[in-house]
Coordinates of C-alpha atoms in Angstrom, one line a residue:
X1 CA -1.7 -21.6 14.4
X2 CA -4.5 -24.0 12.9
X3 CA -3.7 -27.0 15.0
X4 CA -4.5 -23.9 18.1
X5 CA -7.9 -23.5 16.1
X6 CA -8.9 -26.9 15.3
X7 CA -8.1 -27.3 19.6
X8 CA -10.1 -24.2 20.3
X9 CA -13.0 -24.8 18.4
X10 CA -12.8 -28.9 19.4
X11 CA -12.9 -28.1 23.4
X12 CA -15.8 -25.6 22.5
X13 CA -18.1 -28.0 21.0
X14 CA -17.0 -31.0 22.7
X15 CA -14.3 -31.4 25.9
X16 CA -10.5 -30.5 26.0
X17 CA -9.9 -34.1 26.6
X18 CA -11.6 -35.2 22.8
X19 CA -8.9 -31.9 21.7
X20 CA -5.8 -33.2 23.1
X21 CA -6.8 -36.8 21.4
X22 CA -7.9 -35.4 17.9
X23 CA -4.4 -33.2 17.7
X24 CA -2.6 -36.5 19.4
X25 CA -4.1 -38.2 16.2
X26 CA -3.4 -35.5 13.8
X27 CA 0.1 -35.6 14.6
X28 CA 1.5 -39.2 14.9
X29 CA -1.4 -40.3 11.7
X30 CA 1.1 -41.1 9.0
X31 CA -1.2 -39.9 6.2
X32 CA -0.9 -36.2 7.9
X33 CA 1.2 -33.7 6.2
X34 CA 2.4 -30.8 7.6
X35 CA 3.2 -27.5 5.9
X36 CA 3.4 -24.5 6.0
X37 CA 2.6 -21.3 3.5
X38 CA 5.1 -19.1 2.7
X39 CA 2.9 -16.6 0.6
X40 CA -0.1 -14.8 2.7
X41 CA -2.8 -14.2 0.0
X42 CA -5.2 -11.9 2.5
X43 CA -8.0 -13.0 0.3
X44 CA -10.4 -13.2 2.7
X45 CA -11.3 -9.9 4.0
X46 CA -14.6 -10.2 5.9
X47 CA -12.6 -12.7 8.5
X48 CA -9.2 -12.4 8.5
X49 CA -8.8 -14.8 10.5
X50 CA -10.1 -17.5 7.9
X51 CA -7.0 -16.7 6.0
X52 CA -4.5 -19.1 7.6
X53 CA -6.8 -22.3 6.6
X54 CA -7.1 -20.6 2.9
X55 CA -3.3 -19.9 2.9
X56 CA -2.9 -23.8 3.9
X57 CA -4.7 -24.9 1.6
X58 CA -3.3 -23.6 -1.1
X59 CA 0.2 -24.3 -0.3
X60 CA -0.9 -27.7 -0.1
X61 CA -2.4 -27.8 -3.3
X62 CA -5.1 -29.3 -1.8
X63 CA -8.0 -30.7 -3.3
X64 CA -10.8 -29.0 -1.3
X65 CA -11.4 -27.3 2.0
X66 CA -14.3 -28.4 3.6
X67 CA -16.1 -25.7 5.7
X68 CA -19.6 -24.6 6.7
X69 CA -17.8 -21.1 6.6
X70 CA -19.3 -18.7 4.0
X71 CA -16.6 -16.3 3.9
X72 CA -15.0 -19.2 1.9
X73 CA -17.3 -18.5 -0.7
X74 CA -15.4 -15.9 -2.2
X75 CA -12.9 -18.6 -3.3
X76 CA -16.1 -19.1 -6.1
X77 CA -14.8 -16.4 -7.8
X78 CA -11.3 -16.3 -8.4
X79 CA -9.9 -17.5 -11.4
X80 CA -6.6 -17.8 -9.4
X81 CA -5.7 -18.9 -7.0
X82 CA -8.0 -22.0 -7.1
X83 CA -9.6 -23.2 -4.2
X84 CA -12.3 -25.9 -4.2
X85 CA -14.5 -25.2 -1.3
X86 CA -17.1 -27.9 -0.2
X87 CA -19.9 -27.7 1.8
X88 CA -19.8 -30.6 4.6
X89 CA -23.3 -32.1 3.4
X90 CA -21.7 -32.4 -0.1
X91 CA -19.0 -34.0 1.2
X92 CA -20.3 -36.2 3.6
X93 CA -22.8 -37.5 0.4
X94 CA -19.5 -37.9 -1.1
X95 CA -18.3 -40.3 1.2
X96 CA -21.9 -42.0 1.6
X97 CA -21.3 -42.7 -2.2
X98 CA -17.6 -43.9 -2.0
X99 CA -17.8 -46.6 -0.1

């Protein structure tokens, strides 16, 4: 269901070609790791549909979804269940400052 999304919203912005070779990457990359949630927390209500990434995420125990999405920000807050929700600028400064 997300790999569907990330195609969609890829071949929107960009071509169906750069979609099939981002989800080609995404799943032979040996530092991908595919799971799948097993509890549906329906947190988000103003876009359903936003749930499956949250769900992911915290299955995974991720450390942080990054999204331009606002509905995300009602992950803010929640004492439980904890989701870290970065703002692509911050994160991209992130990286800027990593390397």
């Amino acid at each position: 269901e997300v790999l569907s999304e990330y195609a969609e919203q890829i071949t929107e912005f960009y071509s169906e070609s750069t979609a099939n070779f981002v989800l080609d990457v995404l799943c032979t990359a040996t530092n991908v790791i595919f799971t799948e949630p097993y509890y549906r927390w329906q947190i988000i209500e103003e876009d359903p549909d936003d749930n499956k990434f949250a769900d992911l995420a915290i299955s995974a125990t991720a450390d942080g979804l990054i999204t331009f999405d606002k509905h995300f920000n009602v992950f803010k807050k929640l004492p439980f269940p904890k989701l870290n929700v970065v703002h692509p600028q911050k994160f991209s400064t992130f990286l800027a400052n990593y390397q």
